[in-house]
XYZ file of C-alpha atoms in Angstrom:
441
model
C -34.531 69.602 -7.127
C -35.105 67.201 -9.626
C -32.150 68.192 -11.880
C -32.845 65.790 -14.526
C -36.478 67.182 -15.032
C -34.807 70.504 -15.099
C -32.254 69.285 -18.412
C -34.731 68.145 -20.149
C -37.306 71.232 -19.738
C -34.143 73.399 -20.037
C -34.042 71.257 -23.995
C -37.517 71.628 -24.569
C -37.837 75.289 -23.804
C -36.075 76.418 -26.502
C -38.647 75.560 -28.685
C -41.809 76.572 -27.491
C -42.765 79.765 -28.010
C -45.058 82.283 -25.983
C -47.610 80.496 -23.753
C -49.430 83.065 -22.343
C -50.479 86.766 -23.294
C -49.455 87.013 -26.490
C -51.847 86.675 -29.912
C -51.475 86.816 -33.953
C -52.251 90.228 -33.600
C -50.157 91.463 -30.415
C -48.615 90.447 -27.419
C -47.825 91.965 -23.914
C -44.097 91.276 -24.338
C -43.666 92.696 -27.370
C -39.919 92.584 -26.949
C -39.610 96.379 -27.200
C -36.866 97.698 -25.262
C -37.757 99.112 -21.626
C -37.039 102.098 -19.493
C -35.155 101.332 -16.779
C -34.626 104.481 -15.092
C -34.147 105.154 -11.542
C -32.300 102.469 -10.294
C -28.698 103.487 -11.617
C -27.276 104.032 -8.109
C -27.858 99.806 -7.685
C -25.815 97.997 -10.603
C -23.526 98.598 -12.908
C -24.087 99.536 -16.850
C -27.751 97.266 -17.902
C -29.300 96.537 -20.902
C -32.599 94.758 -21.384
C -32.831 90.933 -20.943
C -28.882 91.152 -19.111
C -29.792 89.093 -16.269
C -25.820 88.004 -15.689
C -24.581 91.624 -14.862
C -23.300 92.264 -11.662
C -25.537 94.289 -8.887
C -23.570 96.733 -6.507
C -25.130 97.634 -3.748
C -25.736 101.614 -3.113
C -24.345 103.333 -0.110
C -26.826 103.123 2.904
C -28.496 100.037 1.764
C -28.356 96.374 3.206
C -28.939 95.696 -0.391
C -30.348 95.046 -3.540
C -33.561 93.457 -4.567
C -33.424 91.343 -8.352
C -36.416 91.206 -9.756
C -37.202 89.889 -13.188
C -40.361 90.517 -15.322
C -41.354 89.304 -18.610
C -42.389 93.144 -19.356
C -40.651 94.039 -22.560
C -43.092 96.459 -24.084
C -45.015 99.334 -23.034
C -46.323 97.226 -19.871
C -42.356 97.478 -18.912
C -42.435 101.269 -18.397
C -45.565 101.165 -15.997
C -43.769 98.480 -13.720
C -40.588 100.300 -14.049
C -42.870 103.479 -13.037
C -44.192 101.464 -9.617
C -40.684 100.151 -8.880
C -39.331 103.744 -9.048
C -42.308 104.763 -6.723
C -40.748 101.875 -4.294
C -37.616 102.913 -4.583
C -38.668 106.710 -3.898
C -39.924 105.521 -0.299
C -35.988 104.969 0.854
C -36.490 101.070 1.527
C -33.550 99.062 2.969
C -33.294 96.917 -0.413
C -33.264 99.318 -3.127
C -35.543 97.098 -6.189
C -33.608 96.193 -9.605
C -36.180 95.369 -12.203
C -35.034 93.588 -15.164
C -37.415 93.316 -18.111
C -36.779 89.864 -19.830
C -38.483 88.792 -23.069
C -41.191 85.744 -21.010
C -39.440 82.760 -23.168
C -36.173 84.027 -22.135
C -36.823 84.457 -18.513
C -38.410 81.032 -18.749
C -35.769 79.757 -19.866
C -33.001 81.426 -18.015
C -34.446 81.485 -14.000
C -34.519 77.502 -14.060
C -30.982 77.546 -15.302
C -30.071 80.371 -12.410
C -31.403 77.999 -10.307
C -29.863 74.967 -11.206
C -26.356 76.851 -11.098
C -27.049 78.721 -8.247
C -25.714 81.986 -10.306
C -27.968 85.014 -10.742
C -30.853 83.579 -8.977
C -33.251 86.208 -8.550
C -34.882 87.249 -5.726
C -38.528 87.294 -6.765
C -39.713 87.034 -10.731
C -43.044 87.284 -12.681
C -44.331 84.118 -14.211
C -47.407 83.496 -15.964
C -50.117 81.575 -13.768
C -50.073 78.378 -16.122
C -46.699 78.345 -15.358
C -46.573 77.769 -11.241
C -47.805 74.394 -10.978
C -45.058 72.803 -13.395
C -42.484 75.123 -11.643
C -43.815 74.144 -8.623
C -43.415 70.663 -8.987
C -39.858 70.383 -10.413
C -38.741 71.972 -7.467
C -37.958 75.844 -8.647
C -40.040 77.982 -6.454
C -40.120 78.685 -2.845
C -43.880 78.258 -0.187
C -44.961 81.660 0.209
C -46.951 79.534 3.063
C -43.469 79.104 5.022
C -42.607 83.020 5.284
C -45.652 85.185 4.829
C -46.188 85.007 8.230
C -47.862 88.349 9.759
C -46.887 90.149 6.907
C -49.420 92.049 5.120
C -49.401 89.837 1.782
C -52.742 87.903 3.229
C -55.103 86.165 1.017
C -58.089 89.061 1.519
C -56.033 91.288 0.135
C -56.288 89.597 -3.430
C -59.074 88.875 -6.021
C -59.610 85.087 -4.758
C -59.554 83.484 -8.307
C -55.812 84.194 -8.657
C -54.691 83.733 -5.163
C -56.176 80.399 -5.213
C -54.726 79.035 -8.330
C -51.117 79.173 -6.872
C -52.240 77.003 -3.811
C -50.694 73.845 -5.004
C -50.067 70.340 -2.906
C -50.753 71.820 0.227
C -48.287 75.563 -0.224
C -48.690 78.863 -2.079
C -46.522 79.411 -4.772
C -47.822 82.832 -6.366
C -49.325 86.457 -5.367
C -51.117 88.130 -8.127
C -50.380 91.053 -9.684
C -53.240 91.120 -11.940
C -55.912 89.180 -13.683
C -55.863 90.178 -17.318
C -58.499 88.198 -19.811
C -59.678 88.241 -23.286
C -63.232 90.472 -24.014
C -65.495 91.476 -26.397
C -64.778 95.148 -28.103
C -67.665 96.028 -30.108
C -67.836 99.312 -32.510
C -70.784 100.986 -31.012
C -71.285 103.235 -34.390
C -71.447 99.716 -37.034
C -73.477 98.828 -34.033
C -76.379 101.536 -34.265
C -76.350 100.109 -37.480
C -76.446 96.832 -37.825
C -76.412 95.471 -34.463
C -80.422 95.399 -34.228
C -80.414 94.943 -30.294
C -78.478 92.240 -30.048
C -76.389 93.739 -27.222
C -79.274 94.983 -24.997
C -78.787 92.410 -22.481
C -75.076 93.136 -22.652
C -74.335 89.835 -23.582
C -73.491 88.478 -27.282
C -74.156 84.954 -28.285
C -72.870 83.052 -31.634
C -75.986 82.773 -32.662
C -76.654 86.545 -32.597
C -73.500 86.712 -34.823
C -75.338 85.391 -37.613
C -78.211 86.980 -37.043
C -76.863 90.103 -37.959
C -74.025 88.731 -40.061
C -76.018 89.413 -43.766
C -76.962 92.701 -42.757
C -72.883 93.903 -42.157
C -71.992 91.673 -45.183
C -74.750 93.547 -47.406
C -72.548 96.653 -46.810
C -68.964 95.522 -46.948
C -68.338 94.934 -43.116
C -67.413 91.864 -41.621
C -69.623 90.631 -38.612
C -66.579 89.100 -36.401
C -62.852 88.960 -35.909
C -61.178 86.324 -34.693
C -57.776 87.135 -33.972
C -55.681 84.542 -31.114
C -57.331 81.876 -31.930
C -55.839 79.953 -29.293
C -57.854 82.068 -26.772
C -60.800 82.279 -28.595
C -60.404 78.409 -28.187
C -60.030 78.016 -24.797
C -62.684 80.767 -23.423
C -65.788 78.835 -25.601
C -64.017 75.842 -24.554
C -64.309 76.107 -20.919
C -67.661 78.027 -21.239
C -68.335 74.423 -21.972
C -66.854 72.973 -19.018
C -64.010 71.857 -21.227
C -60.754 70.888 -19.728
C -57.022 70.149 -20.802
C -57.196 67.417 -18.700
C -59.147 65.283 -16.838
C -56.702 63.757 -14.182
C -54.528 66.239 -14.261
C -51.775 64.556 -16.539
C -52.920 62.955 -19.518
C -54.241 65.374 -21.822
C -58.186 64.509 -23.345
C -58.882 67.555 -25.074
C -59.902 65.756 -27.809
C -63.623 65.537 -27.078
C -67.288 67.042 -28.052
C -66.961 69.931 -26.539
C -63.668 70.968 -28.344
C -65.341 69.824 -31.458
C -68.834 71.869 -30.870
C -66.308 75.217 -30.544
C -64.799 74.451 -33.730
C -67.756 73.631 -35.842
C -69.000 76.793 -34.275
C -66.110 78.501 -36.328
C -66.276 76.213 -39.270
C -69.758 77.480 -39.526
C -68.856 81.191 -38.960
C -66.434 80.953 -42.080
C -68.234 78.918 -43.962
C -71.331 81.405 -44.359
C -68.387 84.736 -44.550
C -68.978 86.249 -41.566
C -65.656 86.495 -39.917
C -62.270 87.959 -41.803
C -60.972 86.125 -44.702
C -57.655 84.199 -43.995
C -54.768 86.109 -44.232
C -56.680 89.108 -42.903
C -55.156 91.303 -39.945
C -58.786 91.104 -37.854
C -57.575 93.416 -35.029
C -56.333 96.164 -37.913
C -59.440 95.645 -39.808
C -61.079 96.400 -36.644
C -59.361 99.163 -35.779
C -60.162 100.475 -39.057
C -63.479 100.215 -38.356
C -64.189 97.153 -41.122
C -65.426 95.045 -38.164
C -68.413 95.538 -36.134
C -67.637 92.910 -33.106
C -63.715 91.845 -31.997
C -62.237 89.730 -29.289
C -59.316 90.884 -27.745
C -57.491 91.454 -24.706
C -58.268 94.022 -22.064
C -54.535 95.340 -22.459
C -55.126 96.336 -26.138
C -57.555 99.243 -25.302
C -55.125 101.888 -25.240
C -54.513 100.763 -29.206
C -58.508 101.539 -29.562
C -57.921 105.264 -27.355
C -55.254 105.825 -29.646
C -57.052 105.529 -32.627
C -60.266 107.214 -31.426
C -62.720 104.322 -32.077
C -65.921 104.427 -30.555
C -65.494 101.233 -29.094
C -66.537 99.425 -25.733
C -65.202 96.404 -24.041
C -67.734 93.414 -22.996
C -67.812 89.480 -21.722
C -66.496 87.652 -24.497
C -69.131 85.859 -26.751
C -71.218 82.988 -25.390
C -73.300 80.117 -26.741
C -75.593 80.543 -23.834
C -76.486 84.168 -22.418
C -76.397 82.444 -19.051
C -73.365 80.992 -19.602
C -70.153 83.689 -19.541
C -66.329 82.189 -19.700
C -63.481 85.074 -20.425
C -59.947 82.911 -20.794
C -57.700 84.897 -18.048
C -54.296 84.487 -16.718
C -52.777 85.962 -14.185
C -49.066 87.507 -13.677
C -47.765 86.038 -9.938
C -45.287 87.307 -7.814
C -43.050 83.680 -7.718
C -40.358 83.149 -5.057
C -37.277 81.675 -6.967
C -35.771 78.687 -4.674
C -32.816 80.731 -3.549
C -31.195 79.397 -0.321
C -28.959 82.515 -0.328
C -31.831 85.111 -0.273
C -32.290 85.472 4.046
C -35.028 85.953 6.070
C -34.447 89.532 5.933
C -34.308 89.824 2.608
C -37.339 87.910 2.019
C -39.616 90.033 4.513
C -38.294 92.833 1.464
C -39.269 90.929 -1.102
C -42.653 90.771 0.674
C -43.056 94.712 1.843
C -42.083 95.463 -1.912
C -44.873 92.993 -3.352
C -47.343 94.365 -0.564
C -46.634 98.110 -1.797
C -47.229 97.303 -5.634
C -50.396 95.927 -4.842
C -51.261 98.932 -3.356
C -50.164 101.267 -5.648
C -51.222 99.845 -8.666
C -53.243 101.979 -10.436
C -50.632 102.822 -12.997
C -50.820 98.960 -13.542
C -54.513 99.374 -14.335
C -53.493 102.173 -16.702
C -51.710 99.982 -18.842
C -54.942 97.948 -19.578
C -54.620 95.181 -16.706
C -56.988 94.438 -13.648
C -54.836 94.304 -10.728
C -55.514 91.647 -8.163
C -54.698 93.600 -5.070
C -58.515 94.488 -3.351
C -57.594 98.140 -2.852
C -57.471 99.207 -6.715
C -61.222 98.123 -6.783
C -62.890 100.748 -5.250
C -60.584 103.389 -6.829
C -62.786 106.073 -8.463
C -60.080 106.242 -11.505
C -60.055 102.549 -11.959
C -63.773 102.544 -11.709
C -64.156 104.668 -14.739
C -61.506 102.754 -16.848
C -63.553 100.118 -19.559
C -61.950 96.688 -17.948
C -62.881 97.543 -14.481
C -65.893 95.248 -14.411
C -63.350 92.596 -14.868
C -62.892 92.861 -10.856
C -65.789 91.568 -10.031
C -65.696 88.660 -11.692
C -64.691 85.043 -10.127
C -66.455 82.077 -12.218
C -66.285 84.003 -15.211
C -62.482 84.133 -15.150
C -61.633 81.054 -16.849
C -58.058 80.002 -15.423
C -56.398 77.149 -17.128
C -53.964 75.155 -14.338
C -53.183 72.242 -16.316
C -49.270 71.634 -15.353
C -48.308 71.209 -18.855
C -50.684 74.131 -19.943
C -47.489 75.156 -22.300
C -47.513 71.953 -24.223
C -50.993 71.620 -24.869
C -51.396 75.211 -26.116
C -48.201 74.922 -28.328
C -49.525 71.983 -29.979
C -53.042 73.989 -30.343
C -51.509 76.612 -31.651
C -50.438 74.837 -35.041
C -54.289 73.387 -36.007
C -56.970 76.240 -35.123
C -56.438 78.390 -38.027
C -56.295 75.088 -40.027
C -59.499 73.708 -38.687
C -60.536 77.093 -38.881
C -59.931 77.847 -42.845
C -61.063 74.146 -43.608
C -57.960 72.684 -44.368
C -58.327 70.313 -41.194
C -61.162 68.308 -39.250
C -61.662 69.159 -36.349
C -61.117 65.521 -35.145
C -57.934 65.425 -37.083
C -57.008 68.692 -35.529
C -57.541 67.858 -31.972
C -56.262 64.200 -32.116
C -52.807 66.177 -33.354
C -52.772 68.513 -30.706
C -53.290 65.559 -27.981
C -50.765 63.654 -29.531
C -48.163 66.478 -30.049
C -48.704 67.240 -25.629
C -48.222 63.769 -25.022
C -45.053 63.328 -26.579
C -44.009 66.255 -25.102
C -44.659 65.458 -21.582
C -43.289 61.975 -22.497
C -39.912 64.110 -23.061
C -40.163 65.787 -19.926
C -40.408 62.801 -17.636
């Protein structure tokens, strides 16, 4: 393991924040504090985020199972849910699932690892995290022990199994594709949408076409709300990338310009919130006719009773769809004390959550494993759609995904609100990830 890489991401950690799933207006690890019922019998007293306490083994079992998540909110008490199903089916290695806020657990499993203390036996990490994970030497090849199992590529939507094949190994199973959409009030729509929709898809340019009509009465056309996401769907509708070679980051181009003037001209003529705004309460409130979002916030729109319906995000060309998506992955922490034995668990517990996932899909995700698809319940629920999509799913693998986002982070709502170029703003961003990497190398 290259321990020195390890230091210096261990020093860099602490100061990035979220990198994947959560926005200006919500996250999925919401740092709320989760149920974890039903494993009692397997550790001693636990408390969310503990991930040095002590694991006793029940009586009858060869053992226990650690597995960490980064689900601290509501999305915790659905996996805690499908562990307790596990559990319920008297396996060998009873599962202990420990809900860690995602910076935390990204911060604490390469330090497990380093020490050899704590290591888990299997964690969730965000997609865009694998490949630098991967390379400094923290995760275990699926490749090397998957053997006959029945955790086989066919059994996963391909887009996310693919993205953890890295130098030759596989380094992730999907739990779920989850991706940024369009929710659109269907009443403001009768309205003022004029047909727009028809062909189920919305462009910019149909924004404005309707934007003086909404603005006439009061209601704003369009949210934008995690602007970093917004970003990097139009971006990569584009065929924009973080990187060209793979390492040196040239998002500083005409594509990532052409998205932002594409905002600078939204604002400019008033037809997206004003800044300061709460988009994704105004929308809720019914203020805003079309919203991007992610798929997991729906049950906020069933709770409020908005007659609301979830599309393909917004596209400059109506041939042309790009949905930013990530993907939670089933990662192997490199753990030369977890046996063979054990492992085959790990695997016969990962194989049973994909196939008993629904509950996942009830807390607003798509899960990955094939046989949720065809599910009559999950057919019926708004993001199901989202299943079968491949090129639309627009999956970021840029190794230092986190530092390029980070950086982008601090200049969209600038170059959004005017108070930076675009150029300026992008040439920051580049600048700010190269630095960084420059720290990690």
């Amino acid at each position: 393991m290259a321990k020195r890489a390890v230091a210096l991401f261990l020093a860099m950690v602490t100061s990035l924040s979220l990198v994947a799933c959560g926005s200006g207006s919500s996250t999925e690890t919401t740092g709320e504090t989760t149920t974890n019922g039903g494993v009692a019998e397997t550790q001693t007293e636990e408390t969310e985020g503990s991930a040095e306490e002590q694991v006793s083994v029940a009586p009858g079992k060869k053992g226990a199972i650690e597995f960490w998540t980064v689900f601290t909110g509501a999305d915790g008490t659905s996996m805690q849910a499908m562990v307790d199903a596990y559990n319920a089916t008297n396996p060998d290695y009873t599962v202990n699932h420990r809900a860690i806020e995602a910076n935390d657990l990204y911060l604490k499993m390469p330090l497990a690892i380093q020490t050899g203390e704590d290591v888990p036996d299997v964690a969730i990490n965000h997609i865009e995290r694998v490949p630098l994970f991967q390379e400094m030497g923290l995760l275990d090849d699926y490749s090397t022990v998957i053997g006959d199992s029945n955790v086989k590529a066919e059994n996963y939507n391909p887009k996310a199994w693919a993205m953890s094949d890295i130098a030759g190994g596989h380094y992730g199973i999907p739990l779920d594709v989850h991706s940024f959409c369009l929710y659109v009030n269907m009443d403001l729509y009768e309205k003022y949408g004029n047909g727009v929709m028809d062909d189920g898809v919305l462009t910019w340019d149909e924004v404005k076409s309707v934007g003086e009509a909404c603005k006439a009465d009061g209601i704003t056309p369009l949210g934008i709300t995690w602007q970093r996401v917004y970003f990097l769907s139009s971006y990569a509708q584009l065929g924009g990338t973080l990187s060209t070679d793979g390492n040196v980051p040239d998002f500083n181009n005409d594509k990532a310009k052409k998205v932002f003037d594409t905002w600078t001209d939204l604002n400019e003529s008033g037809y997206i919130q004003k800044d300061g705004d709460d988009p994704w309460q105004m929308f809720l409130g019914g203020n805003i006719m079309f919203c991007p979002e992610g798929i997991w916030m729906y049950n906020n729109i069933k709770d409020t009773g908005l007659n609301a319906k979830m599309f393909d995000f917004p596209v400059f060309d109506a041939g042309t769809k790009g949905n930013w998506t990530s993907s939670h992955q089933f990662v192997l922490p490199k753990n030369p004390n977890r046996d063979e034995e054990k492992t085959q668990a790990v695997l016969d517990f990962i194989d049973f959550i994909g196939n008993n996932s629904l509950e996942w899909a009830k807390a607003g995700q798509v899960p990955a494993h094939v046989a949720i698809k065809d599910v009559a319940e999950f057919q019926d629920m708004p993001q199901a759609f989202f299943a079968d999509e491949n090129d639309e799913l627009k999956i970021y693998d840029y190794k230092y995904y986190g530092y390029a986002v980070e950086a982008l982070d601090k200049i969209t709502g600038e170059v959004l609100f005017g108070r930076m170029t675009a150029e300026d703003g992008l040439n920051q961003a580049v600048q700010e990830t190269e630095g960084r990497i420059e720290m990690g190398e």
